Amino acid sequence: MATATNTTARVQKLRELMQLPEHNVTAFVVPSEDAHQSEYVATCDERRGFISGFTGSAGLAVVSLDTAALFTDGRYFLQASQQLDSNWTLMKSGLPEVPTWQDYLVKNLPAGSRIGIDPNVFTATDAKKLETDLAKVGSSLVPIQNLVDLVWEDRPPRPASKLKVLTTKTTGRTHTEKIQQLRQDLEKKGVAGFVVSGLDEVAWLFNLRGSDVHCNPVFFSYAIVTPEYVKLYLQEKSVSQDVIDHLGPEVTIRPYETLFDDLRDLAPILQANKQKFLLGTRTNLALAVALGKGNTTEARSPVTDAKAIKNDAELEGMRQCHLRDSAALISYFAWLEEQLANGVELDEADGAARLEQFRAEQAGFVGLSFDTISSTGPNGAIIHYKPEKPTAARINADLVYLCDSGGQYIDGTTDVTRTLHFRTPSAHEKRCFTRVLQGHIAIDTAVFPDGTSGYLLDILARRALWADGLDFRHGTGHGVGAFLNVHEGPHGCGTRIAYNDIPLVPGMTLTNEPGYYEDGGFGIRIENIMLVRKVETPHNFGGRGYYGFEHVTLVPIQLKMIDRSLLTHLEVEWINAYHAECLAKVSPFLPKDSPGLKWLQREAASL
């Protein structure tokens, strides 16, 4: 169980800084993101975690002179309730009567308030809309330095890892080819250039990887791309001769911290030539200000869109790394089952560490793609639970065990969840598991016309759960990078209306992970990674073309957790075919007579 951090001194110091004449703000907003709008950030950028004590990857804190509120989504309700101390009010985003953090600033704070933000960690898009809303009640948005940094006396330094150069064997395209495509996109949009600000976008565009952010193979960087030049902004310690040779003379390497000076120098040139630079919708406000008012236009980053559609080399890399990763996970489950059967006491953190060892034995392993969620019983209901000693629970063979984990490999990224019981599950647990499984099968087997979004498919994952009055408070699926971030946009599958703007197209990756969670009881989730592909249908109404999915995760689904009476004939056929595929494709990656192979042969049986 997570424990609360005493934040009294931190919050008090922040309020003292807010009241200084040079700041003079009514409230200060602390988002989760860094200057690159990263979902997962380096330790030095975990400001919201520091000030609130809540360590989940998504959330936003608002500290006023007399209140402190933490907004987070349904994945983290339980975790946040355990980690927040008495200084904080938990705002459960998405529930009825709970305002958005923007509405909270407008309606819950006094009219005429001054709302402090760090412009480096706020998007220009969000700031513009918030400024308009605040003006309606006479309040204002006040860009100031990050006050949390002044409170955080032992804030870690910014990491600067050595960069790794990738070959076209795994990337499928050279960085020169990617830059040429980007320039063509910019020409179509009629803009003078583009600032690449997302860390994963820079890494993908230049075929480089780093390790500045835990579990994410990215590095602190920016880039400017115009028809005339390409500038890549890097920390000096990250650059080696290999990187210089790889980039070649067409890419100018500049110090990371000089970007804003260069943009300010560009501003009068753009104004004089009546040109505009393109900024992605997730570019920070400080960067937009440096380029100058009227010199920019905003749209979804063309690099994000290009990166989401994997080429043949990237798709094959995803297939191959999943075979090895599935072998590692199967070996772990065989080992864990044996240890528990022999009465060995293991806690959730022990399990996570052993699973990482099995992955490390696989060819091409670089590291984890996120901290392993190894959770027993009630902890499984904490959707993004992280086991840590000494609070990690003992893995109890009499309780449901949920394991959500993934690896970074030189040829791809994995993310897989399986839910197991090492003794006898209850009828209720089996029924809930089967409803989740039916949703998983419905997504996996979906066939849909060109132009269909994940927003429209999401209902398939919930239909069986809804039949029992059950549901889950997270998305059904997200994109996955190719040896990049485990969460990748712009597409996804879920109830967020924004997903309806991005149709699924061949080459995209998507997780399939419906679940069900009972606070204080158990958690259930079944997750595979899939590739969007073209499918042949008997007809082609409207000449649109039809798509479906290819699953690349190949780990058996535990038969003892299934209530056979709930399944249709087609669902039984799917399970049997999936298990036959697991056995045929993963067996060659497991040593003969190994516990893992024996476990696979047993668990991949027909239903």
XYZ file of C-alpha atoms in Angstrom:
607
model
C 0.000 0.000 0.000
C 1.261 3.480 -0.892
C 1.939 5.904 1.955
C 1.434 9.664 2.234
C 4.269 12.201 2.258
C 4.141 15.083 4.729
C 3.963 18.117 2.445
C 3.188 20.763 5.093
C 6.562 22.525 4.961
C 6.707 22.417 1.157
C 3.251 23.851 0.651
C 3.851 26.541 3.294
C 7.105 27.620 1.634
C 5.406 27.738 -1.768
C 2.671 29.993 -0.372
C 5.270 32.321 1.100
C 6.909 32.646 -2.322
C 3.536 33.241 -3.990
C 2.956 36.263 -1.751
C 6.285 37.970 -2.459
C 5.844 41.294 -4.328
C 7.790 40.065 -7.354
C 5.329 37.161 -7.747
C 2.058 38.272 -6.114
C -0.109 35.375 -7.293
C -3.320 33.992 -5.807
C -2.585 30.457 -6.939
C 0.223 28.528 -8.603
C -0.437 25.674 -11.022
C 1.913 22.669 -11.121
C 1.335 20.243 -14.030
C 3.017 16.846 -14.436
C 4.773 17.655 -17.695
C 8.238 19.032 -18.412
C 9.243 21.660 -20.999
C 8.736 19.063 -23.756
C 5.260 18.051 -22.545
C 6.509 14.546 -21.744
C 4.135 12.161 -19.989
C 7.016 10.531 -18.139
C 9.644 12.993 -16.940
C 13.174 12.967 -15.547
C 13.493 13.071 -11.763
C 14.535 16.735 -11.882
C 11.182 17.586 -13.513
C 8.923 15.709 -11.078
C 7.685 18.964 -9.580
C 4.073 17.932 -9.104
C 5.208 14.753 -7.368
C 7.497 16.735 -5.091
C 4.957 19.350 -4.002
C 2.005 16.950 -3.575
C 3.535 13.565 -2.709
C 1.462 11.916 -5.458
C 3.772 9.990 -7.815
C 1.393 8.923 -10.610
C 2.278 9.907 -14.172
C -0.848 12.015 -14.747
C -2.162 14.830 -12.628
C -2.076 18.545 -11.916
C -1.781 20.481 -8.657
C -3.326 23.850 -7.866
C -2.030 25.557 -4.714
C -3.810 28.717 -3.570
C -3.163 30.700 -0.434
C -5.604 28.566 1.566
C -6.297 25.390 -0.464
C -4.382 22.704 -2.342
C -6.109 20.506 -4.924
C -4.748 17.550 -6.893
C -6.542 16.603 -10.118
C -6.019 13.128 -11.603
C -7.910 10.586 -13.680
C -9.533 7.267 -12.829
C -6.318 5.251 -13.180
C -4.989 6.951 -10.066
C -7.939 7.607 -7.754
C -6.947 4.901 -5.279
C -3.209 5.621 -5.411
C -3.728 9.351 -4.948
C -6.086 8.795 -2.005
C -3.282 6.870 -0.292
C -0.409 9.224 -1.162
C -1.983 12.644 -0.482
C -1.741 13.977 3.062
C -4.233 16.239 4.851
C -3.010 19.364 3.055
C -4.592 18.176 -0.191
C -8.048 17.667 -1.660
C -8.283 14.916 -4.281
C -10.250 15.997 -7.349
C -11.407 12.910 -9.224
C -11.401 14.150 -12.802
C -14.205 12.851 -14.987
C -16.683 12.169 -12.187
C -19.974 14.100 -12.012
C -19.803 17.369 -10.080
C -15.985 17.405 -10.223
C -14.806 20.465 -12.191
C -11.904 20.403 -14.585
C -8.844 22.141 -13.221
C -9.530 24.999 -15.643
C -13.097 25.440 -14.349
C -11.777 25.211 -10.803
C -9.478 28.187 -11.404
C -12.301 30.200 -12.928
C -15.157 29.295 -10.582
C -13.600 28.236 -7.259
C -11.034 31.013 -6.857
C -12.021 34.636 -6.201
C -12.722 36.876 -9.181
C -9.700 38.977 -10.019
C -7.245 36.233 -9.057
C -3.719 36.141 -10.451
C -2.898 32.584 -11.538
C 0.826 31.847 -11.656
C 2.263 29.399 -14.182
C 5.707 28.440 -15.446
C 5.447 29.113 -19.221
C 8.047 26.419 -19.891
C 5.713 23.621 -18.759
C 2.411 24.941 -20.126
C 1.406 24.578 -23.747
C 0.725 27.741 -25.664
C -2.653 26.250 -26.671
C -3.758 25.626 -23.065
C -2.487 29.008 -21.895
C -4.388 30.894 -24.593
C -7.704 29.208 -23.786
C -7.219 29.544 -20.033
C -6.382 33.230 -20.373
C -9.643 33.797 -22.237
C -11.689 31.915 -19.622
C -10.054 33.710 -16.697
C -10.686 37.104 -18.263
C -14.434 36.476 -18.004
C -14.177 36.777 -14.203
C -11.499 39.442 -14.166
C -8.713 36.962 -13.367
C -5.400 36.754 -15.206
C -2.667 34.308 -16.119
C 0.752 35.338 -14.829
C 3.852 33.666 -16.326
C 6.588 33.540 -13.681
C 9.565 31.369 -12.781
C 8.794 27.912 -11.438
C 8.286 28.463 -7.711
C 8.492 24.741 -6.945
C 12.147 24.839 -8.031
C 12.787 27.433 -5.319
C 11.169 25.203 -2.682
C 12.946 22.036 -3.879
C 16.352 22.527 -2.255
C 17.837 19.134 -3.212
C 16.414 18.983 -6.736
C 18.453 16.512 -8.826
C 20.542 17.785 -11.763
C 19.345 17.357 -15.346
C 20.673 14.052 -16.809
C 22.719 14.015 -20.016
C 23.096 10.426 -21.250
C 25.331 9.403 -24.132
C 23.325 8.966 -27.314
C 22.892 5.718 -29.234
C 22.871 5.765 -33.038
C 20.327 3.457 -34.711
C 20.782 1.785 -38.079
C 18.254 1.529 -40.884
C 17.945 -2.189 -40.132
C 15.622 -1.234 -37.283
C 14.473 2.262 -38.296
C 13.729 1.424 -41.935
C 14.585 4.966 -43.052
C 17.525 7.329 -42.663
C 17.168 10.571 -40.751
C 17.837 12.413 -44.022
C 14.799 10.748 -45.606
C 12.635 11.631 -42.613
C 13.762 15.263 -42.701
C 12.987 15.424 -46.425
C 9.458 14.155 -45.757
C 9.041 16.735 -42.997
C 10.181 19.522 -45.339
C 7.588 18.408 -47.884
C 4.906 18.534 -45.166
C 6.002 22.038 -44.170
C 5.892 23.200 -47.795
C 2.311 21.949 -48.116
C 1.392 23.900 -44.975
C 3.051 27.027 -46.304
C 5.262 27.627 -43.264
C 8.871 28.765 -43.017
C 9.957 26.122 -40.535
C 9.075 23.906 -37.580
C 10.304 23.596 -34.009
C 10.463 19.952 -32.938
C 9.929 20.010 -29.172
C 8.759 16.498 -28.183
C 11.644 14.362 -26.968
C 10.358 11.238 -28.708
C 9.835 13.236 -31.907
C 13.469 14.382 -31.944
C 14.708 10.864 -31.177
C 12.618 9.374 -34.000
C 13.451 12.069 -36.551
C 17.229 11.758 -36.122
C 17.390 7.979 -35.464
C 18.969 8.533 -32.057
C 18.113 7.183 -28.617
C 19.172 8.135 -25.078
C 18.303 7.423 -21.461
C 17.604 10.794 -19.856
C 14.093 9.721 -18.789
C 13.543 6.512 -16.811
C 12.244 3.719 -19.088
C 11.965 6.106 -22.066
C 14.884 6.012 -24.546
C 14.866 9.770 -25.146
C 17.215 12.674 -24.436
C 16.855 16.386 -23.759
C 16.771 18.107 -27.106
C 14.996 20.408 -29.524
C 15.313 20.823 -33.289
C 14.558 23.480 -35.876
C 13.850 22.336 -39.422
C 13.540 24.780 -42.337
C 14.018 24.366 -46.089
C 17.519 25.810 -45.701
C 18.911 24.265 -42.540
C 18.477 21.794 -39.687
C 19.612 22.617 -36.152
C 19.666 20.003 -33.393
C 19.937 21.292 -29.833
C 21.698 18.839 -27.513
C 23.421 18.815 -24.156
C 27.166 18.821 -24.779
C 27.791 15.761 -22.595
C 25.426 13.685 -24.744
C 27.320 14.197 -28.007
C 29.983 11.756 -29.237
C 31.922 11.588 -32.471
C 29.640 8.738 -33.569
C 26.666 11.081 -33.271
C 28.452 13.824 -35.228
C 29.401 11.373 -37.974
C 25.881 9.949 -38.081
C 24.190 13.334 -38.435
C 26.557 14.533 -41.127
C 27.210 18.090 -42.314
C 23.554 18.852 -43.071
C 22.699 18.942 -39.344
C 24.161 21.710 -37.181
C 24.536 20.750 -33.510
C 23.818 23.599 -31.095
C 23.907 23.730 -27.258
C 20.553 22.753 -25.728
C 20.216 25.981 -23.757
C 20.685 28.263 -26.810
C 17.355 27.445 -28.458
C 15.463 30.394 -27.019
C 18.136 32.897 -28.039
C 18.042 31.502 -31.578
C 14.262 31.776 -31.692
C 14.343 35.357 -30.472
C 16.832 36.141 -33.254
C 14.433 34.556 -35.763
C 11.423 36.595 -34.661
C 12.230 39.881 -36.486
C 13.206 37.976 -39.661
C 9.865 36.175 -39.705
C 8.022 39.406 -39.085
C 9.885 41.263 -41.827
C 9.260 38.480 -44.361
C 5.664 37.969 -43.190
C 6.408 34.289 -42.586
C 5.226 31.927 -39.899
C 6.783 29.001 -38.064
C 4.727 25.924 -37.299
C 4.425 24.912 -33.664
C 2.884 21.645 -32.523
C -0.159 21.935 -30.268
C 1.934 20.588 -27.398
C 4.692 23.203 -27.690
C 5.315 25.201 -24.527
C 4.261 28.813 -24.093
C 7.790 30.122 -23.474
C 8.904 28.831 -26.860
C 5.953 30.483 -28.618
C 6.678 33.788 -26.852
C 10.335 33.636 -27.950
C 9.267 33.378 -31.609
C 7.037 36.389 -31.226
C 3.340 37.102 -31.398
C 1.944 36.694 -34.882
C 4.942 34.697 -36.109
C 3.533 31.243 -35.431
C 0.708 28.949 -36.407
C -0.346 25.840 -34.475
C -1.284 22.346 -35.628
C -0.687 18.771 -34.547
C 2.968 17.958 -35.085
C 3.613 16.352 -38.496
C 6.419 14.356 -36.829
C 3.917 12.833 -34.410
C 1.737 11.726 -37.312
C 4.645 10.289 -39.321
C 6.098 8.480 -36.306
C 2.776 6.790 -35.519
C 2.676 4.909 -38.840
C 5.403 2.287 -38.658
C 7.278 1.168 -41.764
C 7.936 -2.479 -42.656
C 11.229 -2.641 -40.720
C 9.630 -1.200 -37.584
C 6.635 -3.526 -37.816
C 8.864 -6.566 -38.226
C 10.943 -5.391 -35.272
C 7.790 -5.237 -33.158
C 6.898 -8.801 -34.154
C 10.343 -10.162 -33.394
C 10.891 -8.419 -30.045
C 7.476 -9.622 -28.874
C 8.453 -13.245 -29.481
C 11.467 -12.855 -27.207
C 9.527 -10.781 -24.684
C 6.724 -13.345 -24.555
C 9.308 -16.043 -23.826
C 10.644 -13.960 -20.928
C 7.182 -13.418 -19.428
C 6.254 -17.089 -19.812
C 9.505 -18.072 -18.077
C 8.668 -15.702 -15.244
C 5.162 -17.061 -14.734
C 6.538 -20.628 -14.682
C 9.157 -19.611 -12.120
C 6.672 -17.704 -9.950
C 4.166 -20.548 -9.968
C 6.884 -22.994 -8.879
C 8.143 -20.717 -6.097
C 4.667 -20.210 -4.667
C 3.879 -23.935 -4.904
C 7.046 -24.657 -2.886
C 6.021 -22.202 -0.175
C 8.686 -19.602 -0.984
C 7.689 -16.161 0.290
C 8.069 -13.448 -2.324
C 6.805 -9.899 -2.346
C 5.605 -7.988 -5.389
C 8.946 -6.186 -5.779
C 10.799 -9.540 -5.743
C 8.572 -10.685 -8.588
C 9.186 -7.510 -10.607
C 12.957 -7.839 -10.158
C 12.974 -11.482 -11.275
C 10.881 -10.658 -14.344
C 13.387 -7.971 -15.315
C 16.155 -10.591 -15.077
C 14.287 -12.874 -17.473
C 13.910 -9.984 -19.924
C 17.577 -9.038 -19.580
C 18.485 -12.514 -20.850
C 16.764 -11.810 -24.172
C 18.685 -10.610 -27.242
C 18.484 -6.885 -27.893
C 17.166 -5.994 -24.420
C 17.914 -2.396 -23.441
C 15.724 -1.859 -20.360
C 12.158 -1.738 -19.107
C 9.532 0.282 -20.953
C 7.881 1.246 -17.643
C 8.061 0.194 -14.014
C 6.564 -3.281 -13.678
C 3.116 -3.433 -12.097
C 3.425 -6.617 -10.035
C 0.315 -6.604 -7.849
C -1.433 -9.109 -5.633
C -5.040 -8.950 -4.444
C -6.176 -5.403 -3.523
C -3.084 -3.794 -5.018
C -4.250 -4.957 -8.440
C -7.066 -2.434 -8.156
C -4.478 0.381 -8.134
C -4.314 0.654 -11.904
C -0.752 2.038 -12.127
C 0.604 0.461 -8.956
C 4.360 0.328 -8.400
C 5.657 -2.173 -5.808
C 8.489 -0.870 -3.659
C 10.175 -2.288 -0.609
C 9.415 -2.276 2.272
C 5.718 -1.665 1.536
C 5.330 -4.229 -1.278
C 2.844 -6.955 -0.317
C 3.651 -10.640 -0.193
C 2.388 -12.380 -3.339
C -0.502 -14.478 -2.054
C -1.289 -17.597 -4.091
C -4.891 -17.397 -2.871
C -5.434 -13.981 -4.451
C -5.624 -12.702 -8.012
C -2.217 -11.614 -9.358
C -2.014 -8.878 -12.009
C 1.256 -8.278 -13.859
C 1.566 -5.391 -16.336
C 5.080 -5.041 -17.728
C 7.143 -4.294 -20.795
C 10.611 -4.011 -22.237
C 12.642 -1.765 -24.483
C 14.478 -3.710 -27.179
C 16.705 -2.422 -29.938
C 14.001 -3.489 -32.415
C 10.843 -2.523 -30.559
C 8.868 -1.819 -27.386
C 6.541 -4.171 -25.499
C 3.632 -3.729 -23.082
C 1.704 -6.777 -21.865
C -0.666 -7.556 -19.001
C -1.811 -10.928 -17.742
C -3.995 -11.734 -14.750
C -3.466 -15.095 -13.027
C -4.623 -17.100 -10.047
C -2.234 -19.685 -8.629
C -4.923 -21.644 -6.766
C -8.702 -21.492 -7.175
C -10.425 -18.278 -8.279
C -13.914 -17.506 -7.024
C -16.932 -17.659 -9.317
C -17.165 -13.866 -9.171
C -13.507 -13.413 -10.132
C -13.938 -15.820 -13.056
C -17.053 -14.042 -14.281
C -15.351 -10.629 -14.136
C -12.263 -12.013 -15.882
C -14.362 -13.566 -18.630
C -16.235 -10.322 -19.266
C -12.887 -8.556 -19.644
C -11.671 -11.317 -21.963
C -14.786 -10.994 -24.131
C -14.054 -7.285 -24.562
C -10.457 -8.093 -25.453
C -11.554 -10.614 -28.089
C -14.095 -8.151 -29.522
C -11.377 -5.555 -30.122
C -8.885 -8.119 -31.456
C -11.348 -9.458 -34.033
C -12.842 -6.113 -35.071
C -13.039 -5.313 -38.789
C -13.780 -1.689 -39.631
C -13.849 0.660 -42.641
C -11.189 3.227 -43.430
C -11.818 6.392 -41.423
C -12.784 4.594 -38.196
C -11.244 5.891 -34.981
C -10.416 4.144 -31.729
C -13.101 6.277 -30.110
C -15.713 4.451 -32.172
C -14.255 1.001 -31.432
C -14.019 1.507 -27.666
C -17.574 0.318 -26.984
C -16.606 -3.169 -28.172
C -14.248 -3.531 -25.198
C -16.979 -2.562 -22.714
C -20.085 -4.238 -24.096
C -19.659 -7.530 -22.200
C -18.752 -5.695 -18.986
C -21.752 -3.404 -19.325
C -23.988 -6.469 -19.575
C -23.018 -7.160 -15.943
C -23.091 -3.495 -14.895
C -19.288 -3.312 -14.838
C -16.789 -0.921 -16.451
C -13.251 0.462 -16.163
C -11.880 3.995 -15.770
C -9.083 4.023 -18.303
C -8.635 3.922 -22.050
C -8.882 0.671 -23.951
C -5.672 1.220 -25.912
C -2.779 3.512 -26.760
C -0.125 3.662 -29.438
C 3.330 2.223 -28.723
C 6.657 3.510 -30.033
C 9.254 1.510 -31.950
C 12.042 1.395 -29.340
C 10.519 4.615 -28.034
C 7.925 5.717 -25.505
C 5.489 3.007 -24.457
C 2.645 5.533 -24.684
C 2.530 7.146 -28.114
C -0.040 9.321 -29.853
C -1.806 10.825 -31.542
C -4.270 7.934 -31.852
C -5.778 5.756 -29.181
C -8.854 3.757 -28.227
C -11.024 5.126 -25.450
C -13.829 7.451 -24.418
C -11.805 10.642 -24.936
C -13.505 12.527 -27.766
C -10.089 13.670 -29.045
C -9.460 10.104 -30.242
C -12.248 10.574 -32.790
C -10.058 13.047 -34.694
C -7.463 10.412 -35.619
C -8.605 7.414 -37.688
C -6.730 4.144 -37.320
C -4.639 3.306 -40.387
C -2.334 0.416 -41.320
C 1.062 0.662 -39.679
C -0.233 2.046 -36.385
C 0.329 0.131 -33.154
C -2.398 -0.104 -30.534
C -2.716 -1.848 -27.195
C -5.856 -3.817 -26.371
C -6.312 -3.670 -22.604
C -9.796 -3.718 -21.112
C -9.962 -4.348 -17.383
C -12.049 -4.404 -14.233
C -11.071 -3.314 -10.711
C -12.661 -3.718 -7.274
C -11.167 -1.446 -4.624
C -9.953 -3.556 -1.717
C -10.441 -6.750 -3.718
C -8.605 -7.366 -6.979
C -7.729 -6.027 -10.397
C -8.115 -7.700 -13.798
C -6.561 -6.592 -17.090
C -5.674 -8.456 -20.289
C -3.370 -6.561 -22.630
C -1.813 -7.311 -25.999
C -0.131 -5.044 -28.519
C -1.680 -5.096 -31.980
C -0.721 -3.758 -35.418
C -3.370 -2.156 -37.625
C -3.465 -3.934 -41.007
C -5.534 -4.165 -44.159
C -8.005 -7.073 -44.322
C -9.786 -8.711 -47.208
C -13.570 -8.663 -46.941
C -16.168 -10.332 -49.217
C -17.358 -6.864 -50.249
C -15.975 -3.332 -50.166
C -18.891 -0.990 -49.568
C -18.156 2.483 -50.827
C -14.719 1.410 -52.033
C -13.304 2.532 -48.695
C -11.165 -0.443 -47.770
C -11.363 -2.322 -44.465
C -8.885 -2.797 -41.636
C -8.344 -5.104 -38.700
C -5.634 -6.053 -36.225
C -2.658 -8.394 -35.952
C -1.748 -9.208 -32.345
C 1.982 -9.560 -31.680
C 1.866 -10.352 -27.945
C 1.851 -14.136 -27.527
C 1.338 -15.177 -23.889
C -1.429 -17.670 -22.979
C -4.556 -16.508 -21.190
C -5.089 -18.555 -18.032
C -7.871 -21.053 -18.651
C -8.765 -21.556 -14.970
C -9.846 -17.890 -14.831
C -12.408 -18.369 -17.609
C -16.119 -19.028 -17.058
C -16.779 -21.202 -20.108
C -20.550 -20.804 -19.848
C -20.353 -17.125 -20.792
C -18.443 -17.628 -24.023
C -19.824 -17.956 -27.521
C -18.573 -20.604 -29.928
C -16.576 -17.988 -31.840
C -14.940 -16.744 -28.637
C -13.877 -20.295 -27.739
C -12.457 -20.703 -31.225
C -10.478 -17.464 -30.836
C -8.950 -18.620 -27.525
C -7.963 -21.979 -28.956
C -6.451 -20.436 -32.094
C -4.576 -17.841 -30.015
C -3.132 -20.513 -27.743
C -2.059 -22.623 -30.716
C -0.298 -19.561 -32.116
C 1.447 -18.888 -28.788
C 2.700 -22.461 -28.660
C 3.887 -22.557 -32.266
C 5.647 -19.196 -32.319
C 7.137 -18.886 -28.811
C 8.264 -22.491 -28.199
C 11.451 -22.042 -30.295
C 12.526 -19.248 -27.944
C 12.355 -21.436 -24.826
C 15.045 -24.029 -23.990
C 14.059 -27.661 -24.356
C 12.704 -29.162 -21.103
C 12.770 -25.718 -19.443
C 10.062 -24.831 -16.883
C 8.938 -22.069 -19.219
C 8.374 -24.426 -22.128
C 6.499 -26.901 -19.936
C 4.332 -24.054 -18.573
C 3.600 -22.853 -22.106
C 2.667 -26.340 -23.291
C 0.263 -26.723 -20.389
C -1.258 -23.232 -20.401
C -1.659 -23.015 -24.188
C -4.117 -25.902 -24.179
C -7.479 -25.729 -25.924
C -10.530 -24.679 -23.976
